[in-house]
PDB file of C-alpha atoms in Angstrom:
ATOM      1  CA  MET N   1       0.030   0.050   0.017  1.00 52.00           C
ATOM      2  CA  THR N   2       1.383   3.338  -0.805  1.00 65.00           C
ATOM      3  CA  ARG N   3       1.560   6.271   1.364  1.00 74.00           C
ATOM      4  CA  PRO N   4      -1.453   8.524   1.456  1.00 75.00           C
ATOM      5  CA  SER N   5      -1.077  12.040  -0.024  1.00 91.00           C
ATOM      6  CA  ALA N   6      -1.399  15.154   1.860  1.00 90.00           C
ATOM      7  CA  ALA N   7      -4.883  15.736   0.157  1.00 93.00           C
ATOM      8  CA  HIS N   8      -5.947  12.251   1.345  1.00 92.00           C
ATOM      9  CA  LEU N   9      -4.789  12.866   4.931  1.00 95.00           C
ATOM     10  CA  ILE N  10      -6.636  16.327   5.127  1.00 96.00           C
ATOM     11  CA  ALA N  11      -9.733  14.662   3.535  1.00 97.00           C
ATOM     12  CA  PHE N  12      -9.768  12.142   6.483  1.00 97.00           C
ATOM     13  CA  LEU N  13      -8.362  14.235   9.396  1.00 97.00           C
ATOM     14  CA  LEU N  14     -10.303  17.548   8.817  1.00 98.00           C
ATOM     15  CA  PRO N  15     -13.802  15.973   9.129  1.00 98.00           C
ATOM     16  CA  VAL N  16     -12.674  13.678  12.056  1.00 98.00           C
ATOM     17  CA  ALA N  17     -11.266  16.736  13.828  1.00 97.00           C
ATOM     18  CA  LEU N  18     -14.429  18.742  13.269  1.00 97.00           C
ATOM     19  CA  LEU N  19     -16.774  15.943  14.251  1.00 97.00           C
ATOM     20  CA  ALA N  20     -14.639  15.352  17.488  1.00 97.00           C
ATOM     21  CA  GLY N  21     -14.931  18.976  18.272  1.00 95.00           C
ATOM     22  CA  VAL N  22     -18.744  19.155  17.999  1.00 94.00           C
ATOM     23  CA  TRP N  23     -19.333  15.823  19.699  1.00 95.00           C
ATOM     24  CA  GLY N  24     -16.908  17.259  22.534  1.00 94.00           C
ATOM     25  CA  ALA N  25     -18.884  20.423  22.670  1.00 91.00           C
ATOM     26  CA  GLN N  26     -22.120  18.435  22.985  1.00 90.00           C
ATOM     27  CA  LEU N  27     -21.160  15.734  25.370  1.00 92.00           C
ATOM     28  CA  LEU N  28     -18.665  17.720  27.595  1.00 93.00           C
ATOM     29  CA  GLY N  29     -19.784  21.259  27.060  1.00 89.00           C
ATOM     30  CA  GLY N  30     -23.505  20.740  27.008  1.00 86.00           C
ATOM     31  CA  LEU N  31     -23.959  22.563  23.655  1.00 85.00           C
ATOM     32  CA  TYR N  32     -26.783  20.563  22.172  1.00 85.00           C
ATOM     33  CA  PRO N  33     -27.066  20.715  18.353  1.00 87.00           C
ATOM     34  CA  CYS N  34     -30.052  22.112  16.563  1.00 85.00           C
ATOM     35  CA  GLU N  35     -31.332  20.545  13.407  1.00 85.00           C
ATOM     36  CA  MET N  36     -29.090  22.600  11.020  1.00 88.00           C
ATOM     37  CA  CYS N  37     -26.172  21.494  13.176  1.00 89.00           C
ATOM     38  CA  HIS N  38     -27.036  17.926  12.405  1.00 89.00           C
ATOM     39  CA  TRP N  39     -27.229  18.682   8.696  1.00 92.00           C
ATOM     40  CA  GLN N  40     -23.665  19.916   8.825  1.00 96.00           C
ATOM     41  CA  ARG N  41     -22.501  16.698  10.397  1.00 95.00           C
ATOM     42  CA  TRP N  42     -23.781  14.202   7.802  1.00 97.00           C
ATOM     43  CA  PRO N  43     -21.454  15.245   5.103  1.00 98.00           C
ATOM     44  CA  HIS N  44     -18.548  14.963   7.430  1.00 98.00           C
ATOM     45  CA  TYR N  45     -19.510  11.418   8.269  1.00 98.00           C
ATOM     46  CA  ALA N  46     -19.613  10.745   4.601  1.00 98.00           C
ATOM     47  CA  ALA N  47     -16.218  12.347   3.961  1.00 98.00           C
ATOM     48  CA  VAL N  48     -14.734  10.176   6.816  1.00 98.00           C
ATOM     49  CA  ALA N  49     -16.185   7.063   5.260  1.00 97.00           C
ATOM     50  CA  LEU N  50     -15.003   8.041   1.797  1.00 97.00           C
ATOM     51  CA  ALA N  51     -11.586   9.167   2.704  1.00 96.00           C
ATOM     52  CA  GLY N  52     -11.264   6.092   5.098  1.00 95.00           C
ATOM     53  CA  LEU N  53     -12.120   3.746   2.400  1.00 95.00           C
ATOM     54  CA  GLY N  54      -9.340   5.356   0.292  1.00 93.00           C
ATOM     55  CA  PHE N  55      -6.729   3.920   2.809  1.00 92.00           C
ATOM     56  CA  PHE N  56      -7.844   0.461   1.683  1.00 92.00           C
ATOM     57  CA  VAL N  57      -7.746   1.118  -2.055  1.00 90.00           C
ATOM     58  CA  PRO N  58      -4.389   1.074  -4.052  1.00 85.00           C
ATOM     59  CA  ALA N  59      -3.143   4.386  -5.194  1.00 82.00           C
ATOM     60  CA  GLY N  60      -4.606   5.615  -8.488  1.00 85.00           C
ATOM     61  CA  ARG N  61      -7.833   6.785  -9.982  1.00 89.00           C
ATOM     62  CA  GLU N  62     -10.090   5.045  -7.402  1.00 91.00           C
ATOM     63  CA  ARG N  63      -8.419   6.476  -4.407  1.00 90.00           C
ATOM     64  CA  SER N  64      -8.123   9.908  -6.127  1.00 91.00           C
ATOM     65  CA  GLY N  65     -11.887   9.688  -6.862  1.00 92.00           C
ATOM     66  CA  LEU N  66     -12.600   8.914  -3.119  1.00 96.00           C
ATOM     67  CA  VAL N  67     -10.588  11.862  -2.060  1.00 95.00           C
ATOM     68  CA  VAL N  68     -12.385  14.215  -4.400  1.00 96.00           C
ATOM     69  CA  LEU N  69     -15.697  12.880  -3.230  1.00 97.00           C
ATOM     70  CA  ALA N  70     -14.595  13.321   0.407  1.00 97.00           C
ATOM     71  CA  ALA N  71     -13.484  16.953  -0.453  1.00 97.00           C
ATOM     72  CA  LEU N  72     -16.882  17.583  -2.167  1.00 98.00           C
ATOM     73  CA  ALA N  73     -18.683  16.199   1.039  1.00 98.00           C
ATOM     74  CA  ILE N  74     -16.612  18.624   3.242  1.00 98.00           C
ATOM     75  CA  GLY N  75     -17.566  21.422   0.953  1.00 97.00           C
ATOM     76  CA  VAL N  76     -21.207  20.569   1.280  1.00 97.00           C
ATOM     77  CA  SER N  77     -20.941  20.822   5.006  1.00 97.00           C
ATOM     78  CA  GLY N  78     -19.254  24.211   4.644  1.00 96.00           C
ATOM     79  CA  ALA N  79     -22.009  25.379   2.462  1.00 97.00           C
ATOM     80  CA  ILE N  80     -24.571  24.201   4.964  1.00 95.00           C
ATOM     81  CA  GLY N  81     -22.486  26.045   7.623  1.00 95.00           C
ATOM     82  CA  VAL N  82     -22.712  29.274   5.714  1.00 95.00           C
ATOM     83  CA  ALA N  83     -26.488  28.886   5.478  1.00 92.00           C
ATOM     84  CA  HIS N  84     -26.715  28.100   9.199  1.00 90.00           C
ATOM     85  CA  ALA N  85     -24.315  31.049  10.199  1.00 92.00           C
ATOM     86  CA  GLY N  86     -26.464  33.388   8.080  1.00 89.00           C
ATOM     87  CA  VAL N  87     -29.602  32.245  10.041  1.00 88.00           C
ATOM     88  CA  GLU N  88     -27.699  32.732  13.396  1.00 87.00           C
ATOM     89  CA  TYR N  89     -26.444  36.236  12.338  1.00 88.00           C
ATOM     90  CA  GLY N  90     -29.985  37.176  11.051  1.00 84.00           C
ATOM     91  CA  TRP N  91     -28.972  37.632   7.418  1.00 87.00           C
ATOM     92  CA  TRP N  92     -31.900  35.416   6.292  1.00 81.00           C
ATOM     93  CA  PRO N  93     -34.660  33.388   7.878  1.00 79.00           C
ATOM     94  CA  GLY N  94     -34.077  29.837   8.970  1.00 74.00           C
ATOM     95  CA  PHE N  95     -35.085  26.807   6.975  1.00 71.00           C
ATOM     96  CA  THR N  96     -36.377  24.543   9.751  1.00 64.00           C
ATOM     97  CA  ALA N  97     -38.311  24.430  13.064  1.00 61.00           C
ATOM     98  CA  CYS N  98     -36.190  24.315  16.157  1.00 60.00           C
ATOM     99  CA  THR N  99     -35.309  20.828  17.742  1.00 55.00           C
ATOM    100  CA  SER N 100     -35.381  19.426  21.169  1.00 55.00           C
ATOM    101  CA  THR N 101     -33.713  16.503  22.891  1.00 58.00           C
ATOM    102  CA  ILE N 102     -36.888  14.557  24.031  1.00 65.00           C
ATOM    103  CA  ASP N 103     -37.214  10.800  24.180  1.00 67.00           C
ATOM    104  CA  PHE N 104     -40.767   9.843  23.989  1.00 69.00           C
ATOM    105  CA  THR N 105     -40.137   6.134  24.411  1.00 78.00           C
ATOM    106  CA  GLY N 106     -42.777   4.625  26.683  1.00 81.00           C
ATOM    107  CA  LEU N 107     -44.392   7.807  27.599  1.00 77.00           C
ATOM    108  CA  ASP N 108     -48.171   8.378  27.740  1.00 85.00           C
ATOM    109  CA  PRO N 109     -49.605  11.598  26.190  1.00 84.00           C
ATOM    110  CA  SER N 110     -49.628  13.537  29.486  1.00 86.00           C
ATOM    111  CA  GLU N 111     -45.996  12.532  30.226  1.00 83.00           C
ATOM    112  CA  ARG N 112     -45.086  13.399  26.697  1.00 77.00           C
ATOM    113  CA  LEU N 113     -46.533  16.926  27.227  1.00 81.00           C
ATOM    114  CA  ALA N 114     -44.688  17.327  30.567  1.00 83.00           C
ATOM    115  CA  ALA N 115     -41.491  16.242  28.810  1.00 74.00           C
ATOM    116  CA  ILE N 116     -41.929  18.774  26.089  1.00 73.00           C
ATOM    117  CA  MET N 117     -42.514  21.623  28.625  1.00 76.00           C
ATOM    118  CA  ARG N 118     -39.327  20.529  30.523  1.00 74.00           C
ATOM    119  CA  ALA N 119     -37.025  19.998  27.449  1.00 69.00           C
ATOM    120  CA  PRO N 120     -34.561  22.654  26.393  1.00 66.00           C
ATOM    121  CA  LEU N 121     -35.511  23.938  22.978  1.00 68.00           C
ATOM    122  CA  ILE N 122     -32.514  24.321  20.659  1.00 72.00           C
ATOM    123  CA  ARG N 123     -32.821  27.114  18.310  1.00 72.00           C
ATOM    124  CA  CYS N 124     -31.322  27.343  14.881  1.00 74.00           C
ATOM    125  CA  ASP N 125     -31.160  31.018  14.872  1.00 76.00           C
ATOM    126  CA  ARG N 126     -29.204  31.594  18.092  1.00 78.00           C
ATOM    127  CA  ALA N 127     -25.519  30.689  18.421  1.00 78.00           C
ATOM    128  CA  PRO N 128     -24.951  28.935  21.645  1.00 80.00           C
ATOM    129  CA  TRP N 129     -21.125  29.662  21.555  1.00 75.00           C
ATOM    130  CA  THR N 130     -18.960  32.172  19.723  1.00 77.00           C
ATOM    131  CA  LEU N 131     -15.341  33.008  19.496  1.00 84.00           C
ATOM    132  CA  ALA N 132     -14.505  36.471  18.250  1.00 93.00           C
ATOM    133  CA  GLY N 133     -17.984  36.776  17.045  1.00 87.00           C
ATOM    134  CA  ILE N 134     -17.772  33.624  14.965  1.00 90.00           C
ATOM    135  CA  SER N 135     -20.342  30.666  15.776  1.00 90.00           C
ATOM    136  CA  LEU N 136     -19.482  27.032  15.462  1.00 90.00           C
ATOM    137  CA  ALA N 137     -21.532  27.095  12.232  1.00 91.00           C
ATOM    138  CA  GLY N 138     -19.204  29.874  11.027  1.00 93.00           C
ATOM    139  CA  PHE N 139     -16.128  28.091  12.064  1.00 94.00           C
ATOM    140  CA  ASN N 140     -17.469  25.024  10.229  1.00 95.00           C
ATOM    141  CA  ALA N 141     -18.045  27.037   7.192  1.00 96.00           C
ATOM    142  CA  ILE N 142     -14.581  28.510   7.178  1.00 96.00           C
ATOM    143  CA  LEU N 143     -12.681  25.279   7.884  1.00 96.00           C
ATOM    144  CA  SER N 144     -14.713  23.063   5.742  1.00 97.00           C
ATOM    145  CA  LEU N 145     -14.819  25.381   2.689  1.00 97.00           C
ATOM    146  CA  GLY N 146     -11.178  26.036   3.174  1.00 97.00           C
ATOM    147  CA  GLY N 147     -10.173  22.503   3.575  1.00 97.00           C
ATOM    148  CA  ALA N 148     -12.208  21.429   0.604  1.00 97.00           C
ATOM    149  CA  VAL N 149     -10.571  23.917  -1.672  1.00 97.00           C
ATOM    150  CA  THR N 150      -7.128  22.980  -0.229  1.00 96.00           C
ATOM    151  CA  ILE N 151      -7.793  19.206  -0.963  1.00 96.00           C
ATOM    152  CA  LEU N 152      -9.015  19.951  -4.529  1.00 95.00           C
ATOM    153  CA  VAL N 153      -5.973  22.114  -5.301  1.00 95.00           C
ATOM    154  CA  LEU N 154      -3.637  19.516  -4.034  1.00 94.00           C
ATOM    155  CA  MET N 155      -5.414  16.820  -6.117  1.00 91.00           C
ATOM    156  CA  MET N 156      -5.141  19.065  -9.154  1.00 89.00           C
ATOM    157  CA  ARG N 157      -1.492  19.749  -8.531  1.00 86.00           C
ATOM    158  CA  LYS N 158      -1.003  15.956  -8.263  1.00 77.00           C
ATOM    159  CA  ALA N 159      -2.864  15.209 -11.361  1.00 70.00           C
ATOM    160  CA  THR N 160      -0.798  17.667 -13.396  1.00 74.00           C
ATOM    161  CA  ARG N 161       2.550  16.054 -12.329  1.00 66.00           C
TER     162      ARG N 161
END
């Protein structure tokens, strides 16, 4: 098996790092994701799977194709991050209802209502955390779009050699 390229490593490690960050923020920091936050995660899961599969494929067109697909998935997450950040900053209206963390398993209707009234509502239009005025969605947009462009540029350079 040949050594993975820098583009391949970025295509794998960037979404792993971003997912680790958001899961850490959720599980350790208590920052529960809204629906749009979940939308940003799915392309990263796909990118991890695609780039991860590339480690088991011989170098060549198949591996390069997987890395490019991973880069595109990362870019999709970044685009969703732009949309979500725009909702948080009030640049445009949201696309979804807010979400909650309720488990209705085994609850009768009155218990369900009580659970709804007690549950925290996670709003898509409010950033629960910012750094220098940039929300998690904003950081995802910056890092994912920047990473996707970097991966694709590296792949184009590799193809022209």
